Structure formats: structure tokens, C-alpha cells
Coordinates of C-alpha atoms in Angstrom, one line a residue:
X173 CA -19.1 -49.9 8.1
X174 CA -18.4 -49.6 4.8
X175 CA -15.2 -47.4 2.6
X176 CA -17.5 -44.1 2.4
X177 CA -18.6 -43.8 5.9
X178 CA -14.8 -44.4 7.1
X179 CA -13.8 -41.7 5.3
X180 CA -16.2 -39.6 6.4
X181 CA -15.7 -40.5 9.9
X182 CA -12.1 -40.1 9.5
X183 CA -12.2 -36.5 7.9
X184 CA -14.8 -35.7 11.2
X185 CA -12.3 -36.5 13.1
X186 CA -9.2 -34.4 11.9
X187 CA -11.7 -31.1 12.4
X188 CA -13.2 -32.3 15.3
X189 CA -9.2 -32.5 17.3
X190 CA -9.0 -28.5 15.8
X191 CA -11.8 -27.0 17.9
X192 CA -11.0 -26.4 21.7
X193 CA -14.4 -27.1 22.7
X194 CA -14.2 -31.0 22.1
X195 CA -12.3 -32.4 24.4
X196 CA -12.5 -36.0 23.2
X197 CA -14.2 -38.5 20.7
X198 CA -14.8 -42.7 21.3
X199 CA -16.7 -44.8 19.6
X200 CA -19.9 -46.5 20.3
X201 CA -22.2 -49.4 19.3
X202 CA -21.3 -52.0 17.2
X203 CA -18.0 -50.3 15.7
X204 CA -16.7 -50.5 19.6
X205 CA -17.8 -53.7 19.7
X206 CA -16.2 -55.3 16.6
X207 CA -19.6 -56.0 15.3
X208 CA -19.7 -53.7 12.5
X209 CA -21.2 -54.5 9.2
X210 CA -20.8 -52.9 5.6
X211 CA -24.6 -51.9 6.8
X212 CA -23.9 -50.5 10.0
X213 CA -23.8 -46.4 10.4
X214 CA -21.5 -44.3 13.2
X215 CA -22.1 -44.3 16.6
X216 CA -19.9 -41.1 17.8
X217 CA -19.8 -39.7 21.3
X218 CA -18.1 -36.1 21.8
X219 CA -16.8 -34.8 24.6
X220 CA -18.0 -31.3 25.2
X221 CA -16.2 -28.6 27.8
X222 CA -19.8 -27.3 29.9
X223 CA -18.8 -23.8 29.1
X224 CA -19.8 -24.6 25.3
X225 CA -22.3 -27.0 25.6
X226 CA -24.9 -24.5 25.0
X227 CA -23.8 -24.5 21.2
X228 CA -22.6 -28.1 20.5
X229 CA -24.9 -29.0 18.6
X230 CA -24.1 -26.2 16.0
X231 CA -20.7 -27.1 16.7
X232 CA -20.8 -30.6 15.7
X233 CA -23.4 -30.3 12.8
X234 CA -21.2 -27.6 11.0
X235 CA -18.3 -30.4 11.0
X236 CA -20.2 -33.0 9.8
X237 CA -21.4 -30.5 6.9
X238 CA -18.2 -30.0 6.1
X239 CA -17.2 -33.6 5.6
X240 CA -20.1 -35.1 4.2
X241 CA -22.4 -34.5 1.0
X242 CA -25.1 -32.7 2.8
X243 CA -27.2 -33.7 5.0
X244 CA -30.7 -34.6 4.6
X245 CA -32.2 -34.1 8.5
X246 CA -31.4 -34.3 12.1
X247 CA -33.4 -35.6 14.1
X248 CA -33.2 -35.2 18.0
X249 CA -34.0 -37.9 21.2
X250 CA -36.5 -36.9 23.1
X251 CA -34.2 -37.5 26.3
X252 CA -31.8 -35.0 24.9
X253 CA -31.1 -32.5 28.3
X254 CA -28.7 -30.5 29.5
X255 CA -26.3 -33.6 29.9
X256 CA -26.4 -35.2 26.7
X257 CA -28.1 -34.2 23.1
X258 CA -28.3 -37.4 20.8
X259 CA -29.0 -36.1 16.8
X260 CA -29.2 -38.8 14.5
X261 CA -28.2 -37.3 11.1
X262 CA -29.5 -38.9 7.8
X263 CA -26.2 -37.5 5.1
X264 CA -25.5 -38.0 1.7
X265 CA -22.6 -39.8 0.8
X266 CA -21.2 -40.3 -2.7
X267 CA -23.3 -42.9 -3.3
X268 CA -26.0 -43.4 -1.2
X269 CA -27.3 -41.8 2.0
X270 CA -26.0 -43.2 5.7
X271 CA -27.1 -42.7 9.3
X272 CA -24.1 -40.9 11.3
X273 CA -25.2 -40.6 15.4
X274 CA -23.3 -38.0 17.2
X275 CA -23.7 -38.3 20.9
X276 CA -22.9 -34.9 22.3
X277 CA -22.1 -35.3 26.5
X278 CA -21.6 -32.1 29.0
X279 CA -18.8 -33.1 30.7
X280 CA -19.4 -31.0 33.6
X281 CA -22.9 -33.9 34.0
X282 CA -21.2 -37.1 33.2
X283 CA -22.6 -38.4 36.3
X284 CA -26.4 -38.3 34.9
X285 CA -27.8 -41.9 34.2
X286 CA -27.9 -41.0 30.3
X287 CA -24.3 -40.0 30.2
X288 CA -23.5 -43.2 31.6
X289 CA -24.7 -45.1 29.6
X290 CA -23.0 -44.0 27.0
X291 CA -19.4 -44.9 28.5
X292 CA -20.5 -48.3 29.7
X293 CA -17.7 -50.1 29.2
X294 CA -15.3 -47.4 27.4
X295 CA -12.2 -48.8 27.0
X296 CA -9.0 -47.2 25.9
X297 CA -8.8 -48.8 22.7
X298 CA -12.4 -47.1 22.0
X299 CA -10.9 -43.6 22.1
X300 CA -10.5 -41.6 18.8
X301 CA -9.0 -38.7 20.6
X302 CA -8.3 -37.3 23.9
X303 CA -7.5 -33.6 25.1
X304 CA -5.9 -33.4 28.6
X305 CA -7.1 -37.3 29.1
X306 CA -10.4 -36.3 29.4
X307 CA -11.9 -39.3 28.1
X308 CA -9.5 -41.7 29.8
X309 CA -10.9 -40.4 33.2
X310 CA -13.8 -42.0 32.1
X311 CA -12.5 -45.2 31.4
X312 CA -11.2 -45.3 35.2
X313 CA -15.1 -44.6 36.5
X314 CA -16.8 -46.6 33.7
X315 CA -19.9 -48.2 34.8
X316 CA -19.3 -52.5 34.0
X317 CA -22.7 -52.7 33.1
X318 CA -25.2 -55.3 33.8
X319 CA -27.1 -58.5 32.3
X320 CA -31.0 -58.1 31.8
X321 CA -32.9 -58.3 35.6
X322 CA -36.3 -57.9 35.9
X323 CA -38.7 -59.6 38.3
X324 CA -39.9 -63.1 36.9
X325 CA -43.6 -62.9 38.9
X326 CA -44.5 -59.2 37.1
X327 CA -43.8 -60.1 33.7
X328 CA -46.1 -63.5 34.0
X329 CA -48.8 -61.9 35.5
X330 CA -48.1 -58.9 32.9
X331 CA -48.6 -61.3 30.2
X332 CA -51.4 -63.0 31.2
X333 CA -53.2 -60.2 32.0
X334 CA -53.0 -58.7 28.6
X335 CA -53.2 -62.2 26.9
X336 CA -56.7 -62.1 28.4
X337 CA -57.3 -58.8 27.3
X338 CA -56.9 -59.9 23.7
X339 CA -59.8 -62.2 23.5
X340 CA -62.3 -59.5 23.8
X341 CA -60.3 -57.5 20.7
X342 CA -60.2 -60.5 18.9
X343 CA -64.3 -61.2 19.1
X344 CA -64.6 -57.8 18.6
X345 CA -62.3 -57.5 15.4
X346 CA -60.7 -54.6 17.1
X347 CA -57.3 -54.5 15.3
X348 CA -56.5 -50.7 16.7
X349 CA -56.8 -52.0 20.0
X350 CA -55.1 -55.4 19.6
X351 CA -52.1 -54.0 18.2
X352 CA -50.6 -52.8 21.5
X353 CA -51.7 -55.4 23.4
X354 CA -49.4 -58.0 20.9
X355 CA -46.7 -55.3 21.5
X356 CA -46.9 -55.6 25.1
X357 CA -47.2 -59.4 24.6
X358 CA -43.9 -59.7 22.8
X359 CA -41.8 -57.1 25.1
X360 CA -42.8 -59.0 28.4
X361 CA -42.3 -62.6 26.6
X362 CA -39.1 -61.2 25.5
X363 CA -38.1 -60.1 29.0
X364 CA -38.6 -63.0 30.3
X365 CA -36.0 -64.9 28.1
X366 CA -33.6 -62.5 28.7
X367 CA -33.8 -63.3 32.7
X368 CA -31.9 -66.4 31.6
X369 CA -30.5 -65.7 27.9
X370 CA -28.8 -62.5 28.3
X371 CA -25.0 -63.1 27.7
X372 CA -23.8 -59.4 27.8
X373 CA -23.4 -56.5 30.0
X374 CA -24.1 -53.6 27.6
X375 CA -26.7 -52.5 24.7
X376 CA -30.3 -52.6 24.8
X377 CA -32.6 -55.7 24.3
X378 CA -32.3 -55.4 20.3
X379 CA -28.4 -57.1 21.4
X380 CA -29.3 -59.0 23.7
X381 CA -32.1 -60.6 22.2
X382 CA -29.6 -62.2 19.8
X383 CA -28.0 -64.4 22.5
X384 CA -31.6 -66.7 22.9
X385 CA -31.7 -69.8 21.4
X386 CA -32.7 -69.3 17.7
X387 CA -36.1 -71.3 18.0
X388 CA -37.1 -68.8 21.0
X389 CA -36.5 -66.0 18.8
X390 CA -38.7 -67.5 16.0
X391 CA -41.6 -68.1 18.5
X392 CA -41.1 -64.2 19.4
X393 CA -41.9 -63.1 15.9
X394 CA -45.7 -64.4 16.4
X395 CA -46.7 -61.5 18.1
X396 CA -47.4 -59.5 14.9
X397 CA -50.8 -58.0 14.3
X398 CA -51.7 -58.9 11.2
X399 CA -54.8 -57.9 9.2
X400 CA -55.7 -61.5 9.0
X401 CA -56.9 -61.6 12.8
X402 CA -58.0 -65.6 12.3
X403 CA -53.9 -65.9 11.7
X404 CA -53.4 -63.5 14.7
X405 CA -55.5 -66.2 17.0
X406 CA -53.5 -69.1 16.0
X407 CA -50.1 -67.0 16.3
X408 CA -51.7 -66.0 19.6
X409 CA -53.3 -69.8 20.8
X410 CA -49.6 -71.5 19.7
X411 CA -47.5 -68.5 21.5
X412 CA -49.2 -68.5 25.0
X413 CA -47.9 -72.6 24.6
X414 CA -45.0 -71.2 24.2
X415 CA -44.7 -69.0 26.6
X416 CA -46.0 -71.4 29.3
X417 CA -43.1 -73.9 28.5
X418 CA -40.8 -70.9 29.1
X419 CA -42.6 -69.4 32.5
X420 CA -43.2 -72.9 33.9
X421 CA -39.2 -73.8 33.2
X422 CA -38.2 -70.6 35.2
X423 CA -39.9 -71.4 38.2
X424 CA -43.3 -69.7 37.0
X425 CA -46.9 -71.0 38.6
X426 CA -48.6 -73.0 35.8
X427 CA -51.8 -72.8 37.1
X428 CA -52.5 -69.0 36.5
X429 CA -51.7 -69.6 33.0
X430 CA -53.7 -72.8 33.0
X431 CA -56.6 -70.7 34.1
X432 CA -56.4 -67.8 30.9
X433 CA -55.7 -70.4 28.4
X434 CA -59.1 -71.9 29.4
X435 CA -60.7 -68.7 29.6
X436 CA -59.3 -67.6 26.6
X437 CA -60.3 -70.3 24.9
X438 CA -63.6 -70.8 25.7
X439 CA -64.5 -67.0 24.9
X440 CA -63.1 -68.0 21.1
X441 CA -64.9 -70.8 20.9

């Protein structure tokens, strides 16, 4: 991250150690990981005793006031519970505005699936600051984490189900309809790949994505609804060879997909 954010983070972090309330601070995303860029914002997860969780988010924002510019919005997860609240904060720095992520956790639910997620991994070297080793407990239960699993059959027949679908969209010019189905297109193609590609145990498909092979990723980016639908049928024609080559080399039936490119193809005609 770059000079301005450190600072702030820094500055967080000496108040944050003063109130009783946190019990401890670790990082997250890519500054845990070493993959931090002069682009990347603050991932920050906080500790909370359950007694106060009720007003952590007050707690934490008025720190972050304190240290920072002024901030612009908050905006809130929708998965935020009674476990975890995730507020992604848009601030002013000195010369620009930044994204700084607090990640707020009840302690008294670090069990719940959310929370867990969120200490994947946690190492001691990730800790900021710890209050009665609070954090390092969680380094003794964190979960390893897991490379991408999902079930080979479903996703083809997934894909070729909506591939289908997008003929009749496509005749009728239907861009407002099309557009999921592309969406849909793309998440199941890219599911598939990660069933063989996926080299780590942690983050969400946006990391793991990066560990395909760089002419898979390129075919990927073909499921874009344009407003140029005659583009969108070629993109579509040339990625359904594509995907084909990648089902078929993972064990996958051709003949299904045999059977929609001809349909498919005949209905464009």
C-alpha cells in the first residue's frame, strides 16, 4: 500500500491498543499475503470482547475518524450478523481518497463460518496486536483452508444449459436477458478451470483465478455482453470451442456439448 495509507494504518493502530474493547488486530488480504501493491487498500480484522460488540462499529469508525481526513461513506456487507460486521470505508487521505476495510469479529462467535473465514490461515506474523493472546488462540484453531472443489458433471451441464438459452436472446436481440446468462457462462467456465488450476488454499476466485494459464484467462474475458450482439455471437461461437477443449480434457462427455453446438448453431443460422 502506499506511504499515506501506512500511516494511517499505523496511527489506527496506536488508538485501537488504548480501548479495552479490542482485544486484538491482524491483517488480511493481500498485505498478509505479501501481495500488496501501491494500489492496494487495508484489509483490518478487530477483535471485539461480545460484551461490546453491540457498539463496535461506532467504536471503530470514531478511530478511523480520528486518524484519517474524513471519511466519505461506509458502506456495510449484507452478511454483516451478530458474528461479524464488515464496513468498507471510502476516507480521504492527503492526497487522494483510499478504501480502508475493517472487519469487526464477536469473539464470543468465532466459530460461525463467516468468522472463519476471516482467520483462514492467521499466522503469528499477521498479528498487529494482541490482548491476553486473544488472537494467537486463533492461530492454534485456524482453519488450513482449501483449493477450489466443485463437481465437474454440474458445471458442464450448467453451462450448456444456459449456452442454449442464449440462442433464443440472441435471435431475439434481447440484451437484458442475455447479460446474465453470459455472467453465468463465465462463473461456471471459470469454475471449471479452477477444479484443476487452483494453486492456493485461501481468497476467493478473483485470487485464484490468477493461477490459470494466461491464455485460459484471455478466453474467459469473452463472456462480455456487449451492445454489438453480432460480436457477442462470435465471442460466444469461439468460447463454447473453448470450453469444450477444457470439459473434454477433464474427463467431461463430449457428446452433450456436441449436441448444443449443433443446436445452437443451426437456430443462428
Amino acid at each position: 500500500m502506499n506511504a499515506e495509507l501506512e500511516k494511517i494504518l499505523t496511527d489506527y493502530m496506536v488508538l485501537a491498543q488504548k480501548e479495552s474493547a479490542i482485544l486484538g488486530a491482524w491483517k488480511f488480504g493481500s498485505i498478509s499475503r505479501g501481495l500488496d501493491d501501491a494500489l492496494s487498500d487495508v484489509d483490518l480484522v478487530l477483535l471485539i470482547d461480545g460484551s461490546c460488540f453491540s457498539h463496535a462499529d461506532d467504536l471503530a469508525e470514531s478511530i478511523l475518524k480520528k486518524v484519517c481526513a474524513g471519511i466519505v461513506l461506509r458502506w456495510e456487507e449484507d452478511f454483516n450478523s451478530g458474528a461479524i460486521h464488515n464496513n468498507g470505508y471510502l476516507i480521504r487521505t492527503p492526497s487522494s481518497l483510499s478504501h480502508f476495510d475493517l472487519f469487526l469479529l464477536n469473539q464470543e462467535q468465532t466459530d460461525d463460518p463467516m468468522c472463519r473465514i476471516h482467520y483462514t490461515g492467521l499466522k503469528e506474523e499477521h498479528i498487529l496486536f494482541d490482548r491476553r493472546e486473544a488472537v494467537k488462540s486463533l492461530c492454534y484453531n485456524s482453519p488450513a483452508g482449501e483449493l477450489w472443489r466443485a463437481d465437474r458433471d454440474r458445471l458442464a451441464r450448467t453451462y450448456l444449459y444456459h449456452f442454449a438459452m442464449s440462442a433464443k436472446y440472441l435471435l431475439r436481440q434481447d440484451y437484458f436477458k442475455l447479460y446474465p446468462v453470459l455472467h453465468t457462462l463465465y462463473e461456471t467456465h471459470a469454475s471449471l478451470l479452477l477444479t484443476e488450476y487452483d494453486a492456493i488454499p485461501w481468497g476467493g476466485p478473483q485470487n485464484k483465478l490468477q493461477y490459470i494459464p494466461l491464455e485460459k484467462q484471455a478466453h474467459l474475458k469473452r463472456y462480455v455482453c456487449l451492445e454489438d450482439l453480432t460480436q457477442v455471437r462470435e465471442n460466444l461461437r469461439q468460447s463454447l470451442a473453448w470450453f469444450q477443449e477444457d470439459a473434454t480434457e477433464l474427463g467431461e462427455s463430449a457428446e452433450p456439448i456436441n449436441a448444443v453446438s449443433v443446436f445452437w448453431s443451426s437456430l443462428l443460422q
